[in-house]
Tab-separated table of C-alpha atoms in Angstrom:
chain	number	residue	atom	x	y	z
A	793	GLN	CA	107.577	175.046	87.171
A	794	ASP	CA	104.724	174.687	89.640
A	795	GLU	CA	104.683	170.981	90.584
A	796	ARG	CA	101.774	171.422	92.940
A	797	ASN	CA	99.426	172.629	90.177
A	798	GLN	CA	101.362	170.946	87.329
A	799	ILE	CA	101.830	174.155	85.355
A	800	LEU	CA	104.905	175.191	83.380
A	801	SER	CA	105.548	178.917	83.045
A	802	ALA	CA	107.843	179.872	80.173
A	803	TYR	CA	109.117	183.178	78.812
A	804	LEU	CA	109.426	182.694	75.048
A	805	TRP	CA	110.095	184.505	71.811
A	806	ILE	CA	107.769	183.042	69.213
A	807	ARG	CA	109.037	183.552	65.674
A	808	GLN	CA	106.580	183.023	62.786
A	809	SER	CA	107.308	183.461	59.089
A	810	TRP	CA	104.963	183.219	56.111
A	811	TYR	CA	104.563	184.594	52.590
A	812	ASP	CA	101.876	187.036	51.501
A	813	ALA	CA	101.610	187.261	47.715
A	814	TYR	CA	99.730	190.580	47.921
A	815	LEU	CA	102.524	192.373	49.789
A	816	ARG	CA	105.339	192.308	47.235
A	817	TRP	CA	107.158	195.148	45.495
A	818	ASP	CA	110.046	195.784	43.206
A	819	LYS	CA	112.843	197.121	45.362
A	820	ASP	CA	114.545	198.734	42.373
A	821	LYS	CA	111.578	201.056	41.959
A	822	TYR	CA	111.893	202.183	45.601
A	823	ASP	CA	115.613	202.995	45.774
A	824	GLY	CA	116.575	199.467	46.810
A	825	LEU	CA	114.172	199.334	49.799
A	826	ASP	CA	114.019	195.632	50.609
A	827	SER	CA	112.157	195.583	53.972
A	828	ILE	CA	109.877	197.653	56.131
A	829	ARG	CA	108.446	197.446	59.709
A	830	ILE	CA	104.749	197.828	60.131
A	831	PRO	CA	102.301	197.019	62.989
A	832	SER	CA	101.252	193.426	62.999
A	833	ASN	CA	97.566	194.251	63.151
A	834	LEU	CA	97.791	195.759	59.659
A	835	VAL	CA	98.575	192.444	57.980
A	836	TRP	CA	97.037	189.008	57.986
A	837	ARG	CA	98.380	186.792	60.786
A	838	PRO	CA	97.976	183.044	61.284
A	839	ASP	CA	95.970	182.166	64.377
A	840	ILE	CA	98.679	180.024	65.957
A	841	VAL	CA	97.834	179.285	69.582
A	842	LEU	CA	99.195	177.117	72.364
A	843	TYR	CA	96.949	174.077	72.534
A	844	ASN	CA	97.818	173.007	76.107
A	845	LYS	CA	97.468	176.468	77.558
A	846	ALA	CA	96.658	176.579	81.275
A	847	ASP	CA	96.269	180.316	81.805
A	848	ASP	CA	93.143	182.180	82.788
A	849	ASP	CA	94.171	185.190	80.697
A	850	PHE	CA	92.776	184.950	77.150
A	851	SER	CA	94.381	188.174	75.978
A	852	GLU	CA	95.443	188.791	72.394
A	853	PRO	CA	99.103	188.380	71.306
A	854	VAL	CA	101.399	191.343	71.803
A	855	ASN	CA	100.899	193.806	68.955
A	856	THR	CA	104.543	194.130	67.893
A	857	ASN	CA	105.794	195.138	64.465
A	858	VAL	CA	106.380	192.663	61.689
A	859	VAL	CA	109.251	192.717	59.200
A	860	LEU	CA	107.912	192.771	55.638
A	861	ARG	CA	110.341	191.964	52.820
A	862	TYR	CA	109.970	192.861	49.161
A	863	ASP	CA	109.364	189.207	48.164
A	864	GLY	CA	106.324	188.999	50.434
A	865	LYS	CA	107.997	187.202	53.342
A	866	ILE	CA	106.662	188.346	56.717
A	867	THR	CA	108.556	187.646	59.936
A	868	TRP	CA	106.834	188.191	63.245
A	869	ASP	CA	108.821	187.944	66.482
A	870	ALA	CA	106.492	188.218	69.443
A	871	PRO	CA	107.467	187.839	73.105
A	872	ALA	CA	105.114	185.682	75.141
A	873	ILE	CA	104.660	184.392	78.668
A	874	THR	CA	103.026	180.999	78.408
A	875	LYS	CA	101.531	178.803	81.078
A	876	SER	CA	101.022	175.273	79.874
A	877	SER	CA	99.831	172.103	81.538
A	878	CYS	CA	102.615	169.628	82.288
A	879	VAL	CA	102.017	166.248	83.865
A	880	VAL	CA	104.653	165.882	86.594
A	881	ASP	CA	106.039	162.477	87.509
A	882	VAL	CA	107.432	162.780	91.049
A	883	SER	CA	108.361	159.131	91.514
A	884	TYR	CA	112.073	159.966	91.830
A	885	PHE	CA	111.805	163.360	93.507
A	886	PRO	CA	114.206	165.105	94.194
A	887	PHE	CA	116.317	163.273	91.575
A	888	ASP	CA	113.702	163.428	88.844
A	889	SER	CA	113.584	164.565	85.219
A	890	GLN	CA	110.515	166.055	83.600
A	891	GLN	CA	109.316	166.437	80.009
A	892	CYS	CA	106.880	169.231	79.282
A	893	ASN	CA	105.265	169.734	75.875
A	894	LEU	CA	104.446	173.019	74.172
A	895	THR	CA	102.069	172.294	71.284
A	896	PHE	CA	101.432	175.104	68.783
A	897	GLY	CA	98.903	174.947	65.961
A	898	SER	CA	96.249	176.862	64.076
A	899	TRP	CA	92.926	177.189	65.807
A	900	THR	CA	90.620	177.514	62.775
A	901	TYR	CA	92.624	176.631	59.654
A	902	ASN	CA	93.216	173.025	58.678
A	903	GLY	CA	96.296	171.622	57.021
A	904	ASN	CA	94.941	172.169	53.523
A	905	GLN	CA	94.603	175.882	54.202
A	906	VAL	CA	97.576	176.649	56.461
A	907	ASP	CA	100.453	174.241	56.697
A	908	ILE	CA	102.898	174.467	59.595
A	909	ILE	CA	106.547	173.620	59.089
A	910	ASN	CA	109.156	173.799	61.838
A	911	SER	CA	112.223	175.584	60.512
A	912	LEU	CA	114.551	174.064	63.150
A	913	ASP	CA	114.730	170.616	64.694
A	914	SER	CA	114.753	172.110	68.184
A	915	GLY	CA	114.085	175.333	70.002
A	916	ASP	CA	116.821	177.943	70.080
A	917	LEU	CA	118.368	177.868	73.588
A	918	SER	CA	121.279	180.208	72.893
A	919	ASP	CA	119.684	183.017	74.915
A	920	PHE	CA	118.326	180.764	77.653
A	921	ILE	CA	118.593	182.167	81.176
A	922	GLU	CA	119.604	179.541	83.731
A	923	ASP	CA	117.023	178.613	86.341
A	924	VAL	CA	117.942	178.079	89.991
A	925	GLU	CA	116.069	174.789	90.229
A	926	TRP	CA	116.005	173.258	86.765
A	927	GLU	CA	118.508	172.414	84.051
A	928	ILE	CA	117.390	172.245	80.414
A	929	HIS	CA	118.870	169.317	78.500
A	930	GLY	CA	117.185	170.036	75.186
A	931	MET	CA	114.057	171.238	73.413
A	932	PRO	CA	113.410	169.062	70.328
A	933	ALA	CA	110.610	170.010	67.926
A	934	VAL	CA	108.387	167.509	66.112
A	935	LYS	CA	105.645	168.141	63.584
A	936	ASN	CA	102.451	166.134	64.042
A	937	VAL	CA	99.519	165.796	61.667
A	938	ILE	CA	96.342	164.787	63.485
A	939	THR	CA	92.947	163.968	62.078
A	940	TYR	CA	90.204	164.560	64.637
A	941	GLY	CA	86.964	162.632	64.759
A	942	CYS	CA	84.856	165.668	64.012
A	943	CYS	CA	86.573	166.568	60.742
A	944	SER	CA	88.169	164.738	57.864
A	945	GLU	CA	90.813	167.421	57.219
A	946	PRO	CA	94.271	167.069	58.736
A	947	TYR	CA	95.381	169.521	61.407
A	948	PRO	CA	99.144	169.936	61.723
A	949	ASP	CA	100.892	171.171	64.834
A	950	VAL	CA	104.449	171.581	66.104
A	951	THR	CA	105.280	170.170	69.543
A	952	PHE	CA	108.321	171.366	71.457
A	953	THR	CA	109.393	168.983	74.224
A	954	LEU	CA	111.211	170.721	77.054
A	955	ILE	CA	113.526	168.233	78.824
A	956	LEU	CA	114.166	169.361	82.399
A	957	LYS	CA	116.506	167.982	85.043
A	958	ARG	CA	116.029	169.040	88.666
A	959	LYS	CA	118.924	170.466	90.644
A	960	SER	CA	118.664	168.366	93.778
A	961	SER	CA	121.287	170.075	95.963
A	962	PHE	CA	118.723	172.237	97.747
A	963	TYR	CA	116.528	169.275	98.636
A	964	ILE	CA	119.483	167.101	99.653
A	965	PHE	CA	120.740	169.618	102.215
A	966	ASN	CA	117.312	170.724	103.467
A	967	LEU	CA	115.177	167.583	103.350
A	968	LEU	CA	117.310	164.478	102.860
A	969	LEU	CA	120.384	164.941	105.065
A	970	PRO	CA	118.396	166.049	108.159
A	971	CYS	CA	116.204	162.977	107.753
A	972	ILE	CA	119.249	160.685	107.497
A	973	LEU	CA	120.843	162.231	110.587
A	974	ILE	CA	117.601	162.002	112.551
A	975	SER	CA	117.044	158.391	111.487
A	976	PHE	CA	120.466	157.425	112.897
A	977	LEU	CA	119.228	158.587	116.301
A	978	ALA	CA	116.509	155.944	116.370
A	979	PRO	CA	118.832	152.924	116.945
A	980	LEU	CA	120.611	154.841	119.711
A	981	GLY	CA	117.403	154.614	121.728
A	982	PHE	CA	118.296	150.969	122.371
A	983	TYR	CA	121.639	152.069	123.816
A	984	LEU	CA	120.038	154.302	126.444
A	985	PRO	CA	119.841	152.746	129.927
A	986	ALA	CA	116.371	151.523	130.753
A	987	ASP	CA	116.410	153.324	134.112
A	988	SER	CA	116.896	156.711	132.429
A	989	GLY	CA	113.236	156.894	131.409
A	990	GLU	CA	114.078	158.528	128.059
A	991	LYS	CA	114.005	155.548	125.695
A	992	VAL	CA	110.393	155.876	124.572
A	993	SER	CA	110.443	159.687	124.541
A	994	LEU	CA	113.461	159.673	122.199
A	995	GLY	CA	111.650	157.438	119.698
A	996	VAL	CA	108.505	159.579	119.828
A	997	THR	CA	110.541	162.777	119.359
A	998	VAL	CA	112.330	161.366	116.305
A	999	LEU	CA	108.983	160.214	114.893
A	1000	LEU	CA	107.503	163.702	115.279
A	1001	ALA	CA	110.546	165.287	113.617
A	1002	LEU	CA	110.176	163.017	110.589
A	1003	THR	CA	106.463	163.797	110.443
A	1004	VAL	CA	107.312	167.496	110.062
A	1005	PHE	CA	109.598	166.738	107.103
A	1006	GLN	CA	106.943	164.496	105.590
A	1007	LEU	CA	104.428	167.352	105.727
A	1008	MET	CA	106.926	169.686	104.043
A	1009	VAL	CA	107.308	167.259	101.139
A	1010	ALA	CA	103.542	166.780	100.913
A	1011	GLU	CA	103.055	170.544	100.535
A	1012	ILE	CA	105.408	170.650	97.542
A	1013	MET	CA	104.211	167.586	95.663
A	1014	PRO	CA	100.929	167.276	93.737
A	1015	PRO	CA	98.279	165.003	95.268
A	1016	SER	CA	98.948	162.081	92.935
A	1017	GLU	CA	99.131	158.339	93.388
A	1018	ASN	CA	102.885	158.276	92.759
A	1019	VAL	CA	104.738	158.560	96.047
A	1020	PRO	CA	108.069	160.416	95.644
A	1021	LEU	CA	111.310	158.648	96.434
A	1022	ILE	CA	112.043	160.833	99.435
A	1023	GLY	CA	108.489	160.227	100.663
A	1024	LYS	CA	109.069	156.483	100.487
A	1025	TYR	CA	112.261	156.965	102.485
A	1026	TYR	CA	110.360	158.965	105.117
A	1027	ILE	CA	107.619	156.347	105.351
A	1028	ALA	CA	110.135	153.499	105.657
A	1029	THR	CA	112.085	155.394	108.322
A	1030	MET	CA	108.928	156.256	110.267
A	1031	THR	CA	107.838	152.612	110.134
A	1032	MET	CA	111.244	151.545	111.414
A	1033	ILE	CA	111.121	154.078	114.269
A	1034	THR	CA	107.611	152.974	115.196
A	1035	ALA	CA	108.812	149.359	115.331
A	1036	SER	CA	111.848	150.356	117.398
A	1037	THR	CA	109.649	152.238	119.876
A	1038	ALA	CA	107.344	149.228	120.225
A	1039	LEU	CA	110.328	146.920	120.770
A	1040	THR	CA	111.726	149.355	123.325
A	1041	ILE	CA	108.509	149.143	125.331
A	1042	ILE	CA	108.644	145.329	125.268
A	1043	ILE	CA	112.310	145.287	126.311
A	1044	MET	CA	111.614	147.721	129.159
A	1045	ASN	CA	108.997	145.301	130.462
A	1046	LEU	CA	111.660	142.587	130.459
A	1047	HIS	CA	114.072	144.896	132.245
A	1048	HIS	CA	111.651	145.656	135.058
A	1049	CYS	CA	110.745	142.027	135.719
A	1050	GLY	CA	111.139	141.634	139.469
A	1051	SER	CA	110.887	138.849	141.996
A	1052	GLU	CA	107.320	138.023	140.991
A	1053	ALA	CA	108.338	137.135	137.424
A	1054	LYS	CA	109.003	133.621	136.231
A	1055	PRO	CA	112.622	132.499	135.918
A	1056	VAL	CA	114.392	132.994	132.613
A	1057	PRO	CA	113.657	129.992	130.340
A	1058	GLN	CA	116.476	127.584	129.703
A	1059	TRP	CA	116.571	128.295	125.947
A	1060	ALA	CA	116.884	132.012	126.678
A	1061	LYS	CA	119.771	131.354	129.043
A	1062	VAL	CA	121.581	129.326	126.391
A	1063	VAL	CA	120.831	131.506	123.353
A	1064	ILE	CA	120.713	134.983	124.854
A	1065	LEU	CA	122.799	134.894	128.021
A	1066	ASP	CA	125.497	132.520	126.785
A	1067	TYR	CA	125.916	133.131	123.041
A	1068	MET	CA	124.366	136.488	122.145
A	1069	SER	CA	125.886	138.251	125.144
A	1070	LYS	CA	129.358	137.225	123.975
A	1071	ILE	CA	128.659	138.196	120.375
A	1072	PHE	CA	127.458	141.703	121.315
A	1073	PHE	CA	129.964	142.125	124.192
A	1074	VAL	CA	127.286	142.467	126.869
A	1075	TYR	CA	128.512	141.822	130.397
A	1076	ASP	CA	126.637	141.398	133.648
A	1077	VAL	CA	124.566	144.276	134.921
A	1078	GLY	CA	126.723	146.582	136.993
A	1079	GLU	CA	130.040	145.451	135.488
A	1080	ASN	CA	132.239	147.631	133.406
A	1081	CYS	CA	131.978	146.825	129.698
A	1082	THR	CA	135.751	147.024	129.168
A	1083	SER	CA	137.377	144.377	131.350
A	1084	PRO	CA	135.376	143.310	134.411
A	1085	LYS	CA	137.567	140.345	135.297
A	1086	ARG	CA	140.725	142.427	135.328
A	1087	GLU	CA	139.123	144.980	137.645
A	1088	LYS	CA	138.139	142.198	140.062
A	1089	GLU	CA	141.711	140.913	140.108
A	1090	GLU	CA	143.042	144.401	140.799
A	1091	GLU	CA	140.589	144.786	143.698
A	1092	CYS	CA	141.770	141.482	145.128
A	1093	ARG	CA	145.384	142.654	144.921
A	1094	LEU	CA	144.557	145.864	146.738
A	1095	GLU	CA	142.597	144.135	149.476
A	1096	GLY	CA	145.057	141.237	149.855
A	1097	ASP	CA	144.417	137.570	150.293
A	1098	ASP	CA	142.301	138.073	153.418
A	1099	GLY	CA	139.910	140.367	151.548
A	1100	CYS	CA	139.464	137.898	148.682
A	1101	GLN	CA	138.944	135.000	151.080
A	1102	ARG	CA	136.427	137.035	153.030
A	1103	ARG	CA	134.575	137.893	149.815
A	1104	HIS	CA	134.490	134.255	148.767
A	1105	LYS	CA	133.094	133.348	152.132
A	1106	GLU	CA	130.340	135.947	151.708
A	1107	VAL	CA	129.200	134.517	148.375
A	1108	ARG	CA	129.134	130.870	149.386
A	1109	SER	CA	126.268	128.705	148.221
A	1110	PRO	CA	123.109	128.102	150.265
A	1111	LEU	CA	124.297	124.531	150.824
A	1112	SER	CA	127.352	125.737	152.735
A	1113	SER	CA	125.087	128.002	154.800
A	1114	ARG	CA	122.982	125.016	155.728
A	1115	ASN	CA	126.139	123.096	156.681
A	1116	ASP	CA	127.214	125.989	158.883
A	1117	ASP	CA	123.823	125.934	160.610
A	1118	SER	CA	124.101	122.182	161.275
A	1119	ASN	CA	127.656	122.647	162.551
A	1120	LEU	CA	126.427	125.367	164.859
A	1121	LYS	CA	123.763	123.014	166.181
A	1122	GLU	CA	126.309	120.244	166.788
A	1123	LYS	CA	128.611	122.640	168.600
A	1124	LEU	CA	125.792	123.840	170.811
A	1125	ASN	CA	124.682	120.268	171.564
A	1126	GLY	CA	128.275	119.290	172.332
A	1127	ASN	CA	128.656	122.211	174.667
A	1128	TRP	CA	125.406	121.241	176.373
A	1129	ASN	CA	126.508	117.640	176.840
A	1130	LYS	CA	129.872	118.744	178.093
A	1131	SER	CA	128.280	121.117	180.521
A	1132	TYR	CA	125.884	118.434	181.695
A	1133	GLY	CA	128.688	115.955	182.290
A	1134	VAL	CA	131.067	118.251	184.127
A	1135	HIS	CA	128.627	120.347	186.059
A	1136	GLY	CA	125.717	118.120	186.900
A	1137	GLU	CA	124.567	120.379	189.588
A	1138	ASN	CA	123.761	123.163	187.178
A	1139	VAL	CA	121.395	121.201	184.945
A	1140	ARG	CA	118.523	123.667	185.223
A	1141	GLU	CA	120.662	126.612	184.206
A	1142	THR	CA	122.100	124.639	181.305
A	1143	VAL	CA	118.613	123.686	180.071
A	1144	ASN	CA	117.540	127.306	180.169
A	1145	CYS	CA	120.658	128.340	178.293
A	1146	CYS	CA	120.045	125.608	175.709
A	1147	SER	CA	116.519	126.843	175.061
A	1148	CYS	CA	117.975	130.311	174.465
A	1149	TYR	CA	120.438	128.812	171.987
A	1150	LYS	CA	117.594	127.054	170.179
A	1151	MET	CA	115.644	130.304	169.829
A	1152	LEU	CA	118.789	131.978	168.572
A	1153	ILE	CA	119.324	129.207	166.022
A	1154	LYS	CA	115.733	129.580	164.782
A	1155	ASN	CA	116.181	133.311	164.341
A	1156	ILE	CA	119.477	132.784	162.545
A	1157	GLU	CA	117.869	130.198	160.261
A	1158	TYR	CA	114.995	132.588	159.505
A	1159	ILE	CA	117.391	135.411	158.674
A	1160	ALA	CA	119.485	133.091	156.517
A	1161	ASN	CA	116.417	131.897	154.629
A	1162	CYS	CA	115.325	135.494	154.032
A	1163	VAL	CA	118.785	136.391	152.772
A	1164	ARG	CA	118.821	133.357	150.498
A	1165	ASP	CA	115.366	134.199	149.112
A	1166	HIS	CA	116.397	137.801	148.611
A	1167	LYS	CA	119.542	136.735	146.769
A	1168	ALA	CA	117.566	134.311	144.601
A	1169	ASN	CA	114.980	136.961	143.697
A	1170	ARG	CA	117.715	139.485	143.059
A	1171	ALA	CA	119.562	137.021	140.837
A	1172	LYS	CA	116.331	136.393	138.929
A	1173	GLY	CA	115.848	140.133	138.346
A	1174	ILE	CA	119.486	140.520	137.279
A	1175	GLU	CA	119.067	137.754	134.722
A	1176	TRP	CA	116.014	139.474	133.205
A	1177	LYS	CA	117.913	142.780	133.120
A	1178	LYS	CA	120.764	141.121	131.284
A	1179	VAL	CA	118.318	139.561	128.820
A	1180	ALA	CA	116.853	143.034	128.179
A	1181	LYS	CA	120.330	144.510	127.745
A	1182	VAL	CA	121.346	141.832	125.237
A	1183	MET	CA	118.147	142.349	123.254
A	1184	ASP	CA	118.769	146.122	123.282
A	1185	ARG	CA	122.205	145.648	121.741
A	1186	PHE	CA	120.880	143.128	119.218
A	1187	PHE	CA	118.123	145.406	117.930
A	1188	MET	CA	120.456	148.424	118.002
A	1189	TRP	CA	122.792	146.826	115.472
A	1190	ILE	CA	119.906	145.478	113.405
A	1191	PHE	CA	118.349	148.933	113.076
A	1192	PHE	CA	121.732	150.573	112.441
A	1193	ILE	CA	122.235	148.216	109.496
A	1194	MET	CA	118.727	148.949	108.209
A	1195	VAL	CA	119.230	152.722	108.392
A	1196	PHE	CA	122.632	152.425	106.705
A	1197	PHE	CA	121.324	150.408	103.762
A	1198	MET	CA	118.296	152.682	103.343
A	1199	SER	CA	120.567	155.732	103.286
A	1200	VAL	CA	122.918	154.108	100.775
A	1201	LEU	CA	119.935	153.214	98.594
A	1202	ILE	CA	118.541	156.743	98.512
A	1203	ILE	CA	121.987	158.278	97.932
A	1204	GLY	CA	122.613	155.745	95.155
A	1205	LYS	CA	119.550	157.091	93.369
A	1206	ALA	CA	121.166	160.534	93.438
A	1207	ALA	CA	124.256	159.190	91.719
């Protein structure tokens, strides 16, 4: 069957039988001869043709012999290769079934002149040769009597309905399974690190791969309004991958928010950083996703108590840094007063030394402020990176669930 052009090609044996009253004889007069074979062009033949023929060749039927019996019964078995029009419904391709009609009738004689009677209720499929793509589930025959608008006489015909079921194994392994495997790669784009630079390129590559499969299906199917089932699956998957690529671009913008960006909103801190990060097991940027707290404890054990205390001192709050600066000022002022009281004769040298201490304090305060600003900006960027990471994991699971249910739906149609 040619789905693209909606043509059914069939190799048939057409058997026709009729009675001719002028071709009878008494077999007893001819030594019991009850039948003879003569060329078909020597007897009258009914002009039975295929009404829904779709072949450019208008050649005459094969001129085979007919079997003529003594009672006037003529049997004509003629092989034929027919090409008939068959409207193809590809809504459930490649799990579809088709029904193609073969309508035979007289071209010039009406029902009052030549009546057509189907001898069997269905076509004889005992000698049917199996096709690699289609299974035949039956070929029922029905007689129809139609009265056309041009004529008042009835015109009978016999319609054979060929019920076909497609063998979908070829299309499952060559069109459907590759698409399912490729579509499962799309959610993994959210799992790629944003600094790798391959998140968007992976989505575009998967989209191009699905476009190739979509074109292959479009070349097979007829240009009809009915979109095949596998085509709907491709379109839904391509739409999902396009959405995932767009979301990836948005999340990458969140990831690369630096010191110039606004702080993370309070609702985002509560919803995303507090709740969603725990649900999707997302830890801070730079921490191991298995057990970060345990690794910190092991590092403290290796370094000892002094190392942990030193680390805690390094990460003290800006308030403690300011207290240290004020303490340093008080110590310097106390040393200056002490020096002034004990050594009054060296006042000028002490004043000069004090001015040096003041300049040193200013420089230390400037460096401390820069470090605090740098830490604040860095903390702001880390928060945005964690927000992007949480959103990556969220959309990864959402798209995994979507791909899974779409795959189950299309496989369920096969069953």
